[in-house]
mmCIF file of C-alpha atoms in Angstrom:
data_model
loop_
_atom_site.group_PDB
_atom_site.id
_atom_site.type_symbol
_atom_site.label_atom_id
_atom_site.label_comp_id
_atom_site.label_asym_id
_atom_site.label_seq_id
_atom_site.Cartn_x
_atom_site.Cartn_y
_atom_site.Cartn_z
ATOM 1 C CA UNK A 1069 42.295 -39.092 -9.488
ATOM 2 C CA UNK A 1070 41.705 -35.753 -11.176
ATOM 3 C CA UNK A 1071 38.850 -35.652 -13.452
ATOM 4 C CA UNK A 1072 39.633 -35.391 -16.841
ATOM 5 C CA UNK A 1073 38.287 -32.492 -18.378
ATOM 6 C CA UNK A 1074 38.384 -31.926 -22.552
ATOM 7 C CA UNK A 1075 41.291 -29.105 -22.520
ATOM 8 C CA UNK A 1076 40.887 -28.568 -26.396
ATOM 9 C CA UNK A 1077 38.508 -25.759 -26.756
ATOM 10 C CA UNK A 1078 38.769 -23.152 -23.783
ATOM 11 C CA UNK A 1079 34.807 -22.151 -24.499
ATOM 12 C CA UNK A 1080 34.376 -25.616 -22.522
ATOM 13 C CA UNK A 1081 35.207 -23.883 -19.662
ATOM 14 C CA UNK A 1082 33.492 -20.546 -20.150
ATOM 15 C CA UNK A 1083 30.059 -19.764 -19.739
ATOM 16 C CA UNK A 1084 28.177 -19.706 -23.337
ATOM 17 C CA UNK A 1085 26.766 -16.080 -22.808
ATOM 18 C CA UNK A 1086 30.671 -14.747 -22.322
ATOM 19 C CA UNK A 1087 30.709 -14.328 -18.586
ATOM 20 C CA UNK A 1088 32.751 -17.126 -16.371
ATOM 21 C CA UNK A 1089 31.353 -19.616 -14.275
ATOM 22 C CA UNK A 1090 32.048 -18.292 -11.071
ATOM 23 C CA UNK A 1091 34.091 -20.336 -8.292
ATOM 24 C CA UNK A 1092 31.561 -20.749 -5.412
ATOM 25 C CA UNK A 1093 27.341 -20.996 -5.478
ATOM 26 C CA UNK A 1094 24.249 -20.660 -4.006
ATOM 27 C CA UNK A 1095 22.512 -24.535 -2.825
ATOM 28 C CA UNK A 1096 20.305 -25.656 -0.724
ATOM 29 C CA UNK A 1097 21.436 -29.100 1.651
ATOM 30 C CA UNK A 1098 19.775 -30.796 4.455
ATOM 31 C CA UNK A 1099 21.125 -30.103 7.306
ATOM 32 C CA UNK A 1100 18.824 -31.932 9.675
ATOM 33 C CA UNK A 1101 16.317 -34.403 9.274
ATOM 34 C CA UNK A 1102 12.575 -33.481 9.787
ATOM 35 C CA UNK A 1103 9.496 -33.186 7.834
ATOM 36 C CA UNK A 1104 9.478 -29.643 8.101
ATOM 37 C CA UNK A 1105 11.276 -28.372 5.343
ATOM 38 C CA UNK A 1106 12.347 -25.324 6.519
ATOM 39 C CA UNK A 1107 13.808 -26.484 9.637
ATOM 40 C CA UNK A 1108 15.697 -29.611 7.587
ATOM 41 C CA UNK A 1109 16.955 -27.075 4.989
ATOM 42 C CA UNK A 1110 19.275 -24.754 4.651
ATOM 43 C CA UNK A 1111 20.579 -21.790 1.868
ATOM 44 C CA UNK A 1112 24.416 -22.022 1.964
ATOM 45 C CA UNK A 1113 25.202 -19.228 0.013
ATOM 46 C CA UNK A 1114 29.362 -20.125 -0.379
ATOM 47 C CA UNK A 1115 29.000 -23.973 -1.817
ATOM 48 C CA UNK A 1116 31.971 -24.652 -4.693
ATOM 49 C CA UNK A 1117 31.191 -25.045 -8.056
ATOM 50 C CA UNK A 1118 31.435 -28.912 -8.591
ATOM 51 C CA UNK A 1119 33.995 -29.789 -11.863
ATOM 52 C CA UNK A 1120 32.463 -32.355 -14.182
ATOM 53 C CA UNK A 1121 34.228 -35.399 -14.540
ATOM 54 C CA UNK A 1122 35.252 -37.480 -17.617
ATOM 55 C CA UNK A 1123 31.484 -38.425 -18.659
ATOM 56 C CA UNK A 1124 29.369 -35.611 -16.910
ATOM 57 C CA UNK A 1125 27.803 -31.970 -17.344
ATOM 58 C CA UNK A 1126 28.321 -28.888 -15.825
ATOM 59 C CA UNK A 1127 24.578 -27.600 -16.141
ATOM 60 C CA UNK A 1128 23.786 -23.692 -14.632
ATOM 61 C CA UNK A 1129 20.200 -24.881 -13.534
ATOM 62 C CA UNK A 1130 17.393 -22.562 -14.871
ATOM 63 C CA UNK A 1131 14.133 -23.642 -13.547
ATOM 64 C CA UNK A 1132 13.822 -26.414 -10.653
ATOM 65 C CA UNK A 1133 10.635 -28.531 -10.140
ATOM 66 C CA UNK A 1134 9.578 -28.828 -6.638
ATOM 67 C CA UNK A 1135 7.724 -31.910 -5.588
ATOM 68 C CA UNK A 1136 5.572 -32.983 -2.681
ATOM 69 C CA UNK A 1137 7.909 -35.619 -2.115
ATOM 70 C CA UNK A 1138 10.967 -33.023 -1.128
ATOM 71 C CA UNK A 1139 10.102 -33.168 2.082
ATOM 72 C CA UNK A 1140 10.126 -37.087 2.272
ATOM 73 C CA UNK A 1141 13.352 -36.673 1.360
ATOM 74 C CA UNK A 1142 14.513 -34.017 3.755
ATOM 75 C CA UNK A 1143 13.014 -35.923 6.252
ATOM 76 C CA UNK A 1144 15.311 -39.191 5.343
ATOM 77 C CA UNK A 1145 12.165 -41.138 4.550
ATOM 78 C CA UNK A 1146 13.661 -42.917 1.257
ATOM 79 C CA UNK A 1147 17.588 -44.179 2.590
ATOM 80 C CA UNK A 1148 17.553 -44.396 6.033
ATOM 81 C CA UNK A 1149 21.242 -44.596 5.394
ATOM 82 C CA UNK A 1150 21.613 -41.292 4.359
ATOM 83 C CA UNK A 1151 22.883 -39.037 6.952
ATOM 84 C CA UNK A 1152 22.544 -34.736 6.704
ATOM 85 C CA UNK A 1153 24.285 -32.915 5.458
ATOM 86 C CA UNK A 1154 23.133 -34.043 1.417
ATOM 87 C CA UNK A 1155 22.002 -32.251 -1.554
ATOM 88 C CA UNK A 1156 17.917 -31.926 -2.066
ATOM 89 C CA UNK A 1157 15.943 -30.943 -5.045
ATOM 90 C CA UNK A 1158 15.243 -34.226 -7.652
ATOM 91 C CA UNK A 1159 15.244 -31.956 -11.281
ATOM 92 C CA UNK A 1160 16.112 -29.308 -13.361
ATOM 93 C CA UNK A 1161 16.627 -27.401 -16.599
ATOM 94 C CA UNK A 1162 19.410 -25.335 -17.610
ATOM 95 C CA UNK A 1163 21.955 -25.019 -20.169
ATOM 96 C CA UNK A 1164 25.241 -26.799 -20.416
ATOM 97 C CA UNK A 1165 28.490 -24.735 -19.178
ATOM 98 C CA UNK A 1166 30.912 -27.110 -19.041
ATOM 99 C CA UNK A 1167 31.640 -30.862 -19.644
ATOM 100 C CA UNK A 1168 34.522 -33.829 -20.000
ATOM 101 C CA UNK A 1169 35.876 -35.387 -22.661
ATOM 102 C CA UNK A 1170 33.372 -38.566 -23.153
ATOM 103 C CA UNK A 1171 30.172 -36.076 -22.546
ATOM 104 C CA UNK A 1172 31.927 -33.792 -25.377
ATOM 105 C CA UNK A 1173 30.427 -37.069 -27.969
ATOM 106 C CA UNK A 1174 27.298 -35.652 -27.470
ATOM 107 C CA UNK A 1175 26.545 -32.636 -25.878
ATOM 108 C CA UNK A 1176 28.117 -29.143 -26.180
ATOM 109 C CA UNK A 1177 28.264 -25.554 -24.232
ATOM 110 C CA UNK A 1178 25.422 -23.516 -24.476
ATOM 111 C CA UNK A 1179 23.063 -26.652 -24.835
ATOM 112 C CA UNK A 1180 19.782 -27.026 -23.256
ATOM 113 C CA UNK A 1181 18.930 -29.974 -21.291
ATOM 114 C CA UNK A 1182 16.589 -31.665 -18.191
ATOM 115 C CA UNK A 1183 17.668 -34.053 -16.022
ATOM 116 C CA UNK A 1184 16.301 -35.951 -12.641
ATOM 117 C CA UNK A 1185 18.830 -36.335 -10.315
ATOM 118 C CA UNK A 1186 19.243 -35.464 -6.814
ATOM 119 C CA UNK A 1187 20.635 -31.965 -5.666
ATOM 120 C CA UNK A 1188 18.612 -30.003 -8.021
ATOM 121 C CA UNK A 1189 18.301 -27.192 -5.793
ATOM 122 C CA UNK A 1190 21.164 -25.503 -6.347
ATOM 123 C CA UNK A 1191 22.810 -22.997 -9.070
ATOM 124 C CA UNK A 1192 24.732 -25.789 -10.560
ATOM 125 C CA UNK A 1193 24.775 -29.246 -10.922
ATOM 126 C CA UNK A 1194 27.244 -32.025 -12.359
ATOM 127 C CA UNK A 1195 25.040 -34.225 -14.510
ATOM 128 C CA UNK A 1196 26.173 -37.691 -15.841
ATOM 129 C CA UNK A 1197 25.597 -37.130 -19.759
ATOM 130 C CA UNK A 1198 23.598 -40.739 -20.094
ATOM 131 C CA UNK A 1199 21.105 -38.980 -17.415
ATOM 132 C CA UNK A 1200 20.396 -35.345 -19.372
ATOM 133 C CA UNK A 1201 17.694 -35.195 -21.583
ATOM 134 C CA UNK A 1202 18.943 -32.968 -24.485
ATOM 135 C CA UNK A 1203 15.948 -30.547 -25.151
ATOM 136 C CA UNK A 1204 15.343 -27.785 -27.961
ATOM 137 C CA UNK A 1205 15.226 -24.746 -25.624
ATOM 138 C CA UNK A 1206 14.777 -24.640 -21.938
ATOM 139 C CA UNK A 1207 11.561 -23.955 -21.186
ATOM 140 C CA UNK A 1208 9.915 -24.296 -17.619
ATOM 141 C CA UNK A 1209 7.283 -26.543 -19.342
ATOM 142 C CA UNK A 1210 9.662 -29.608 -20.283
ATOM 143 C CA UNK A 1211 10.528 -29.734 -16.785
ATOM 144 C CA UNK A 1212 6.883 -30.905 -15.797
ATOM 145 C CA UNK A 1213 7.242 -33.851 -17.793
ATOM 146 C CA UNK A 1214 10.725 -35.371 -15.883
ATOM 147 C CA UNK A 1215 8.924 -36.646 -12.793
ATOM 148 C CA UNK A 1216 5.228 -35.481 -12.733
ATOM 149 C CA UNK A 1217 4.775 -36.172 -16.549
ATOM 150 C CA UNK A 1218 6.691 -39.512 -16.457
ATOM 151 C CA UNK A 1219 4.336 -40.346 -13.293
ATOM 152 C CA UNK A 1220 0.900 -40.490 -14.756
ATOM 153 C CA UNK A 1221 1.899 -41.793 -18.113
ATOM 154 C CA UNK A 1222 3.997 -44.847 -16.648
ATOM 155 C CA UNK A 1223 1.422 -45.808 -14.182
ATOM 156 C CA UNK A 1224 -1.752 -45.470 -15.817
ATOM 157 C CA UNK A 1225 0.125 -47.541 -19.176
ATOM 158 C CA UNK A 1226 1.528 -50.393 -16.306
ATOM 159 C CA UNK A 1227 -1.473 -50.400 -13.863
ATOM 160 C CA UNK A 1228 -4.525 -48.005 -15.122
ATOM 161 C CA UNK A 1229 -5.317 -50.755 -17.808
ATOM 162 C CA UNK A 1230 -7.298 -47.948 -19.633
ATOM 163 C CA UNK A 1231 -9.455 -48.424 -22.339
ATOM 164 C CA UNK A 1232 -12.828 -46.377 -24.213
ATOM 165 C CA UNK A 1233 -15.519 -45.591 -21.737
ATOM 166 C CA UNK A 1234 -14.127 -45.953 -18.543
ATOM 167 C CA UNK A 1235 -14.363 -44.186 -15.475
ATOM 168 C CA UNK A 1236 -11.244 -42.804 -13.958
ATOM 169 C CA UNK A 1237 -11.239 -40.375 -10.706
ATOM 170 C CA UNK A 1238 -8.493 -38.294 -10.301
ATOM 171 C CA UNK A 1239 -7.760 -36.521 -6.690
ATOM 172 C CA UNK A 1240 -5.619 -33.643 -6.474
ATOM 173 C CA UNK A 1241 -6.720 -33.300 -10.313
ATOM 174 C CA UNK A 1242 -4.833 -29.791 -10.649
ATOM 175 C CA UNK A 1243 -1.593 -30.595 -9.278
ATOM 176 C CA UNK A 1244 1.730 -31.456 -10.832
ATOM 177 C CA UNK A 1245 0.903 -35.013 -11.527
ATOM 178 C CA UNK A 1246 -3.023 -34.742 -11.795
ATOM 179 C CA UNK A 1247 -3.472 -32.345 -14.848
ATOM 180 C CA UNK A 1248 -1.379 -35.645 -16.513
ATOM 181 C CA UNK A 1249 -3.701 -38.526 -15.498
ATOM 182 C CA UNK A 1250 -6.362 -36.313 -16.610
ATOM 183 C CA UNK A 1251 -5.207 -35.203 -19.940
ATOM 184 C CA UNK A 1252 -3.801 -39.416 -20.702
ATOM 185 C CA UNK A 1253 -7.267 -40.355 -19.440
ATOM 186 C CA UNK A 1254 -8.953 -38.147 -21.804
ATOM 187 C CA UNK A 1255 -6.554 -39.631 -24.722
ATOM 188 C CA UNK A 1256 -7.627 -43.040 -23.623
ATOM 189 C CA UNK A 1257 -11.284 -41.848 -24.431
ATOM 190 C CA UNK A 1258 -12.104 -42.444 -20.468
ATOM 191 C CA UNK A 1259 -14.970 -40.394 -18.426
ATOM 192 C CA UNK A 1260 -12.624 -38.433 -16.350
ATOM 193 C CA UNK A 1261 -13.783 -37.347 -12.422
ATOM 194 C CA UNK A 1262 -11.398 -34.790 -11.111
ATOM 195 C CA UNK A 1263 -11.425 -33.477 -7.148
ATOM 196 C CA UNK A 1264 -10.080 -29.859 -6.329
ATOM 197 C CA UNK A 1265 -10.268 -26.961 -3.677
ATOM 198 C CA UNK A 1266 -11.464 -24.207 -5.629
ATOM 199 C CA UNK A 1267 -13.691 -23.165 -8.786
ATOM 200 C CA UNK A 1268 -10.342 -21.575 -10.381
ATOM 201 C CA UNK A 1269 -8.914 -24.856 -10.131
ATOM 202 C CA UNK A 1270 -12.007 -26.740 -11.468
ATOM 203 C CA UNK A 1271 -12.205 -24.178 -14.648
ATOM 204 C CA UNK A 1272 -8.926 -25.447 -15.558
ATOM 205 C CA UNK A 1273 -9.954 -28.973 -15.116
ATOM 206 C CA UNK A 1274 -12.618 -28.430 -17.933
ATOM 207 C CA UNK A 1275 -10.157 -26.784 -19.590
ATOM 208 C CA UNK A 1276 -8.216 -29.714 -19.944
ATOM 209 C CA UNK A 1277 -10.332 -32.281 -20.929
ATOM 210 C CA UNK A 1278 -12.145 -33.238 -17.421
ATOM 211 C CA UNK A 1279 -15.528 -34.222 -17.676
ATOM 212 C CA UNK A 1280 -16.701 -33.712 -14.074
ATOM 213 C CA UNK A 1281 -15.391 -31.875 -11.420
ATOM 214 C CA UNK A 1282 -15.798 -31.905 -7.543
ATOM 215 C CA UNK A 1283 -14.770 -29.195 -5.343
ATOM 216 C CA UNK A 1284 -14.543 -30.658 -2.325
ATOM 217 C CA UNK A 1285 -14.175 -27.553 -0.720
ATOM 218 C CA UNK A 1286 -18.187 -27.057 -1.489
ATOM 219 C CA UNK A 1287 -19.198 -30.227 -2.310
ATOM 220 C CA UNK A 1288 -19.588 -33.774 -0.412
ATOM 221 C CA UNK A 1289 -17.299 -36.042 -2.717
ATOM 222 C CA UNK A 1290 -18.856 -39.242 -1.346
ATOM 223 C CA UNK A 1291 -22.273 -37.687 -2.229
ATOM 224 C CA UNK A 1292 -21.600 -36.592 -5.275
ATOM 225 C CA UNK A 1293 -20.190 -40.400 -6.507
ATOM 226 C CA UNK A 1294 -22.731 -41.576 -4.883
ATOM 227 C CA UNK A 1295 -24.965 -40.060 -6.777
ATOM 228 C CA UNK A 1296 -23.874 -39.631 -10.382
ATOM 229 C CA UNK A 1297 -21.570 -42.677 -10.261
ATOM 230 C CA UNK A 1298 -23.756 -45.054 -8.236
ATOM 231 C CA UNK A 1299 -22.162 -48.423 -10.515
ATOM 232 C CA UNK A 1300 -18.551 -46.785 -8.854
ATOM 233 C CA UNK A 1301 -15.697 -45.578 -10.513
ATOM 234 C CA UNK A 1302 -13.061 -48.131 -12.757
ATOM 235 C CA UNK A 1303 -9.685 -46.697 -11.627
ATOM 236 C CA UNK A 1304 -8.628 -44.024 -9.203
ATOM 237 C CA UNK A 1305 -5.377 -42.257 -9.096
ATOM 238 C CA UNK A 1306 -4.758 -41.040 -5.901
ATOM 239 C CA UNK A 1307 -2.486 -39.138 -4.471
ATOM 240 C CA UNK A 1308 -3.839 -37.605 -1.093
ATOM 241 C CA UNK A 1309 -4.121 -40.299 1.443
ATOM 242 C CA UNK A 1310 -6.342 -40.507 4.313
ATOM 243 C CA UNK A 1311 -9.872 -40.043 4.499
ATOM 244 C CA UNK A 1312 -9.660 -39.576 0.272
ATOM 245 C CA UNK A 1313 -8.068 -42.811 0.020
ATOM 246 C CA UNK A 1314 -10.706 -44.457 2.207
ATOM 247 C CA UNK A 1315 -13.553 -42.582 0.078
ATOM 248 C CA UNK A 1316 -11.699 -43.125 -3.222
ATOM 249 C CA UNK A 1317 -11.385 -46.929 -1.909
ATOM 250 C CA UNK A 1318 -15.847 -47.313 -1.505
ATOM 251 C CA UNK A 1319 -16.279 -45.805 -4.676
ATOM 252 C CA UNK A 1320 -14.381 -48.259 -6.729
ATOM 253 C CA UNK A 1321 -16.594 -50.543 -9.178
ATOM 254 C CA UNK A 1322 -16.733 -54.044 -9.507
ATOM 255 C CA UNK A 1323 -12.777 -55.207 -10.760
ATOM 256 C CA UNK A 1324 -11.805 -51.503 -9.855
ATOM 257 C CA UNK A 1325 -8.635 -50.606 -9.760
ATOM 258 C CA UNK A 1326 -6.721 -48.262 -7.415
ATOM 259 C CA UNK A 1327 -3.538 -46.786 -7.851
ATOM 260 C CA UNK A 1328 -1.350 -45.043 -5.410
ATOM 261 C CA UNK A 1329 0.906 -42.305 -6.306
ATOM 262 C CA UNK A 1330 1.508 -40.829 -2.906
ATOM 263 C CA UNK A 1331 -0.341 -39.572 0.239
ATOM 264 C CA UNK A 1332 0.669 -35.824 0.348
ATOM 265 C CA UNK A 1333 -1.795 -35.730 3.545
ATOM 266 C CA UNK A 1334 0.649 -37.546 5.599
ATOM 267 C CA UNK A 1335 3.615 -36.204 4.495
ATOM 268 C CA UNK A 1336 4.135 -33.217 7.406
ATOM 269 C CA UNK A 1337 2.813 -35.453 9.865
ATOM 270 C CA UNK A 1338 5.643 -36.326 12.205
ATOM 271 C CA UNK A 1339 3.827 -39.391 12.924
ATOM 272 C CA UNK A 1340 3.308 -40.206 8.775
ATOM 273 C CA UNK A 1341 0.574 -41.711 7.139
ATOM 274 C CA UNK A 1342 -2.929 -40.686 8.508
ATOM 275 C CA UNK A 1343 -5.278 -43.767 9.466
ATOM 276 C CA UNK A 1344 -6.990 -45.193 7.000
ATOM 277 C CA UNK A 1345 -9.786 -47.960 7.577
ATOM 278 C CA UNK A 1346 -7.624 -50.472 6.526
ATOM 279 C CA UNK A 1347 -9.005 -53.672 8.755
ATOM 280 C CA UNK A 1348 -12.064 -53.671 6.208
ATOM 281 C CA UNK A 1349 -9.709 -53.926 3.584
ATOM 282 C CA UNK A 1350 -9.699 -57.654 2.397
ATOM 283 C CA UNK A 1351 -13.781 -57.684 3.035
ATOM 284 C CA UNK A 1352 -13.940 -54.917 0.748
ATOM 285 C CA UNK A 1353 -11.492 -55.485 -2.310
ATOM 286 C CA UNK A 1354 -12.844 -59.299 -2.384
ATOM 287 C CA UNK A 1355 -16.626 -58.276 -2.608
ATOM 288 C CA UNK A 1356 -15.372 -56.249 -5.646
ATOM 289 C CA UNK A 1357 -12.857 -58.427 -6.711
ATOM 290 C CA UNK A 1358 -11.179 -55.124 -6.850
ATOM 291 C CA UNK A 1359 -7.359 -54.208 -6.190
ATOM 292 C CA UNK A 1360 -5.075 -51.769 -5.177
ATOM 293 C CA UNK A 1361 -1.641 -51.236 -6.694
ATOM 294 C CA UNK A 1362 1.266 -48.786 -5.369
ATOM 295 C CA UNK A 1363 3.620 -47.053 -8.059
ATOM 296 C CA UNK A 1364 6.555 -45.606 -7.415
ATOM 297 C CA UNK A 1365 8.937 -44.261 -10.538
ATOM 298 C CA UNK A 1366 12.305 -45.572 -9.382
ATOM 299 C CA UNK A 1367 10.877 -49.083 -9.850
ATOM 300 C CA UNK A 1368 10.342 -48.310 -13.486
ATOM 301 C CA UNK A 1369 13.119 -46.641 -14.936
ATOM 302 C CA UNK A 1370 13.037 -49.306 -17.876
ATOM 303 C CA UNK A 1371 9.807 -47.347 -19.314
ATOM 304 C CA UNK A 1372 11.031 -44.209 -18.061
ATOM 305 C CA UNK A 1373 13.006 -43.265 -22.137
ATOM 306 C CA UNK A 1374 10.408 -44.365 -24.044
ATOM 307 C CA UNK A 1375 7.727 -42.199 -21.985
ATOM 308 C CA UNK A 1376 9.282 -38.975 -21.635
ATOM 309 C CA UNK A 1377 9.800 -39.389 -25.693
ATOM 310 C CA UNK A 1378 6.126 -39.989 -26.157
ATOM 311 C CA UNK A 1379 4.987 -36.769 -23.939
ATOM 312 C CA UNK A 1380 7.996 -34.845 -25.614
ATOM 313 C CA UNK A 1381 6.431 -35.481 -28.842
ATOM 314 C CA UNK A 1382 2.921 -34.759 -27.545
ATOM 315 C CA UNK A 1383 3.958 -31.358 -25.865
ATOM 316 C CA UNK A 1384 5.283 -30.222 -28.901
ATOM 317 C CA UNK A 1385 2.747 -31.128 -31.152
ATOM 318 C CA UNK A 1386 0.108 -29.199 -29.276
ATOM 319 C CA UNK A 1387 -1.774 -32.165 -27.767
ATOM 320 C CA UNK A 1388 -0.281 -31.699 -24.720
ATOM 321 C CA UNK A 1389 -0.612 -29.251 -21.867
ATOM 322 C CA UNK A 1390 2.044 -28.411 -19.543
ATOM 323 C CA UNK A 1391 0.398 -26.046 -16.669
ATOM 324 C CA UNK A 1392 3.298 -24.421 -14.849
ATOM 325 C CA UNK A 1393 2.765 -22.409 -11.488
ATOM 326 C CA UNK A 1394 5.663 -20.148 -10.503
ATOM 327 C CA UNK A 1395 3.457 -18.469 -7.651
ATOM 328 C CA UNK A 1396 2.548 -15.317 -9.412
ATOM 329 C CA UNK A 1397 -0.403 -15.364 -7.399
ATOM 330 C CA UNK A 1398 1.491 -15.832 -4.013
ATOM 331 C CA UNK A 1399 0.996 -12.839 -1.454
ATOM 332 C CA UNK A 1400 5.233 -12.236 -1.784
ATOM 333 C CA UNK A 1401 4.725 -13.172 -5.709
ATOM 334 C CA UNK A 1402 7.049 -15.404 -7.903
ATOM 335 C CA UNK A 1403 9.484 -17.718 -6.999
ATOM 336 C CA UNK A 1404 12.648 -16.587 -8.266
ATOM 337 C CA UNK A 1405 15.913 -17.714 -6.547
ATOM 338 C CA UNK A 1406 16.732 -20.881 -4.487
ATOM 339 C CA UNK A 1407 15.131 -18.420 -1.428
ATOM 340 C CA UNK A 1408 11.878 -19.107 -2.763
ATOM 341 C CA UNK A 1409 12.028 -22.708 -2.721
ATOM 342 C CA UNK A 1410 10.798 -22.776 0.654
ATOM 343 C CA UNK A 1411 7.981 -20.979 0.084
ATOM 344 C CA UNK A 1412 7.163 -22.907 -2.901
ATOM 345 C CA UNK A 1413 7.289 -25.904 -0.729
ATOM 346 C CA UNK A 1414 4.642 -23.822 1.531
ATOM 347 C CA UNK A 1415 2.536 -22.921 -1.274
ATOM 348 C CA UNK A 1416 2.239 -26.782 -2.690
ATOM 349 C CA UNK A 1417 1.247 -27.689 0.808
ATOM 350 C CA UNK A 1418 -1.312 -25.087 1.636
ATOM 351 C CA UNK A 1419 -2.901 -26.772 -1.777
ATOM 352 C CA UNK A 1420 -3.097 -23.087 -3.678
ATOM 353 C CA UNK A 1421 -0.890 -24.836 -7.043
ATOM 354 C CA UNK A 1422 -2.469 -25.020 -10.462
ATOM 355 C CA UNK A 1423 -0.307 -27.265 -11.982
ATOM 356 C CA UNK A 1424 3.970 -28.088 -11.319
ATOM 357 C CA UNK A 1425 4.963 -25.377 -9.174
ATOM 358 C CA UNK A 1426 8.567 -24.347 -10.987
ATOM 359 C CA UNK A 1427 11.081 -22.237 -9.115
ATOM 360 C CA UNK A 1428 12.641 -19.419 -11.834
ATOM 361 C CA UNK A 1429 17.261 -19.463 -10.826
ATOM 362 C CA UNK A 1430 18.040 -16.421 -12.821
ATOM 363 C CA UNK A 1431 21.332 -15.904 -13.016
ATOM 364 C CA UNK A 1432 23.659 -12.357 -13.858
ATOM 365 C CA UNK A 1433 25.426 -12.479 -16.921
ATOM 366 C CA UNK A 1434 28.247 -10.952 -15.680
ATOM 367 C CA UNK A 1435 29.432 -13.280 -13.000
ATOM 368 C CA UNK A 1436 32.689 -12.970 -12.404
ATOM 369 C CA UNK A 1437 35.293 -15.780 -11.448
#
């Protein structure tokens, strides 16, 4: 059946700035699984423009977030019954272009909106209205809230059990997610511990709130706990994997609590996860009576509302900061266009990101049909 799209005002079908959505678009779609993403992915460069349907958005995307988990996702890691080719990229901002009838209730052309939905990575993207965030302008920043945000404020609330005084160790502190669990740690009135690669990356760390930092890059993390934390740490919230885990694992206090986000170390591996000493596991979490708890957001979308409305609120009043990376400091520079996605995916694994690395879609205001 043919969508049914709201006929009564022809601007629904016209691009807000005057110029017409054109027939055919730029995406990137996974052509082949593998971990690396730039043999999975590819730039199709004459993709239709998808028609909303009855309850959905036409959004032209304006900034996409890339994530460390794209390439578990290019690699068919999450639905096994997924096969290539599919759409990749999980969110986006961008202004409404078109829309149906039932999405006409409550959203209109020219609006700005976010969103987390698959096939992100692409100059459009149909957008069922109950998923769009409506947002006052569309800013780059909003979009680090939508997964990374959402991340570190539902899992420290569900598992960090944070309260005045403790100790919480953040790894890969600067990244998307990290410069979150730092800043909500700091709220909680927590001693915050945050690991990096680089002095740039630690200044912005103490810019944010974090009380120590550890370059591991020139410092011996296990040392360094060792020796100013020698009671161990109250939560971790890790996201690296491997030897961190194991180390961020030892230093955990007595009742300690560890959360996993992800292990971005194993995630170009074609064999996966790197080993970790897991067969001293039991021995060691009983002898703490400490635990370890795995979060990952699909599993709470019933918080997912409430928080983004929370870190909306704090963003705007100022109590919030949003550090976005578009690669300015890349040798080739920023990432503008759905070409640069791949690099951006580079960049985020050769750990050189301060903060969500956003990719920039401009777009020419005189697109023709």
């Amino acid at each position: 059946p043919r969508p049914i799209l709201d006929m009564s005002y022809s601007r629904h079908f016209l691009d807000f700035q005057g110029s017409s959505i054109p027939s055919s678009m730029k995406k990137l779609v996974v052509t082949k699984l593998s971990q690396n993403f730039r043999e999975a992915v590819t730039l199709q460069k004459e993709s239709p423009v998808p028609l909303p349907g009855d309850g959905d958005l036409l959004v032209r995307n304006r900034f996409v977030g890339i994530n460390a988990s794209d390439i578990n996702y290019s690699a068919g890691r999450y639905d096994a019954s997924v096969k290539p080719p599919f759409d990749i990229g999980f969110e986006g901002v961008g202004d409404v272009v078109a829309l149906g009838l039932s999405a006409s209730a409550d959203y209109t052309v020219g609006q700005a909106v976010a969103y987390v939905k698959a096939g992100s990575f692409a100059e459009y993207t149909v957008v069922p209205a109950k998923q769009a965030v409506p947002l006052p302008s569309a800013k780059p920043e909003f979009l680090t809230l939508m997964v990374s945000g959402a991340t570190a404020y539902i899992s420290l609330k569900e598992l960090g059990e944070l309260s005045e005084g403790k100790k919480v160790l953040v790894t890969a502190a600067a990244g998307g997610t990290g410069q979150f669990a730092v800043q909500l740690a700091k709220k909680a009135k927590c001693h915050v511990i945050g690991t990096c690669s680089s002095d740039e990356k630690g200044g912005f760390l103490k810019s944010i709130g974090c009380d120590r930092t550890i370059n591991y890059k020139t410092e011996n993390v296990e040392s360094v706990l060792r020796k100013d934390y020698p009671e161990g740490v109250d939560v971790v919230y890790e996201s690296v994997g491997g030897k961190m885990f194991d180390l961020a694992l030892n230093s955990l206090a007595t009742k300690g609590r560890l959360i996993v986000i992800g292990f971005i170390a194993g995630y170009q591996n074609p064999t996966g996860l790197p080993p970790i000493k897991a067969e001293l596991l039991p021995a060691k979490l009983l002898k703490k009576s400490a635990s370890i708890r795995g979060f990952f957001l699909n599993h709470y979308l019933s918080e997912y509302k409430m928080a983004l409305k929370d870190l909306l609120k704090m963003y705007e009043s100022g109590d919030l900061v949003c550090e976005v990376d578009f690669g300015d400091m890349s040798p080739e520079g920023k990432f503008t266009g759905l070409e640069s996605v791949f690099r951006a995916v580079d960049y985020m694994y050769m750990g050189k990101n301060i903060g969500k690395i956003v990719v920039e879609l401009p777009h020419s205001v005189n697109s023709k049909l």
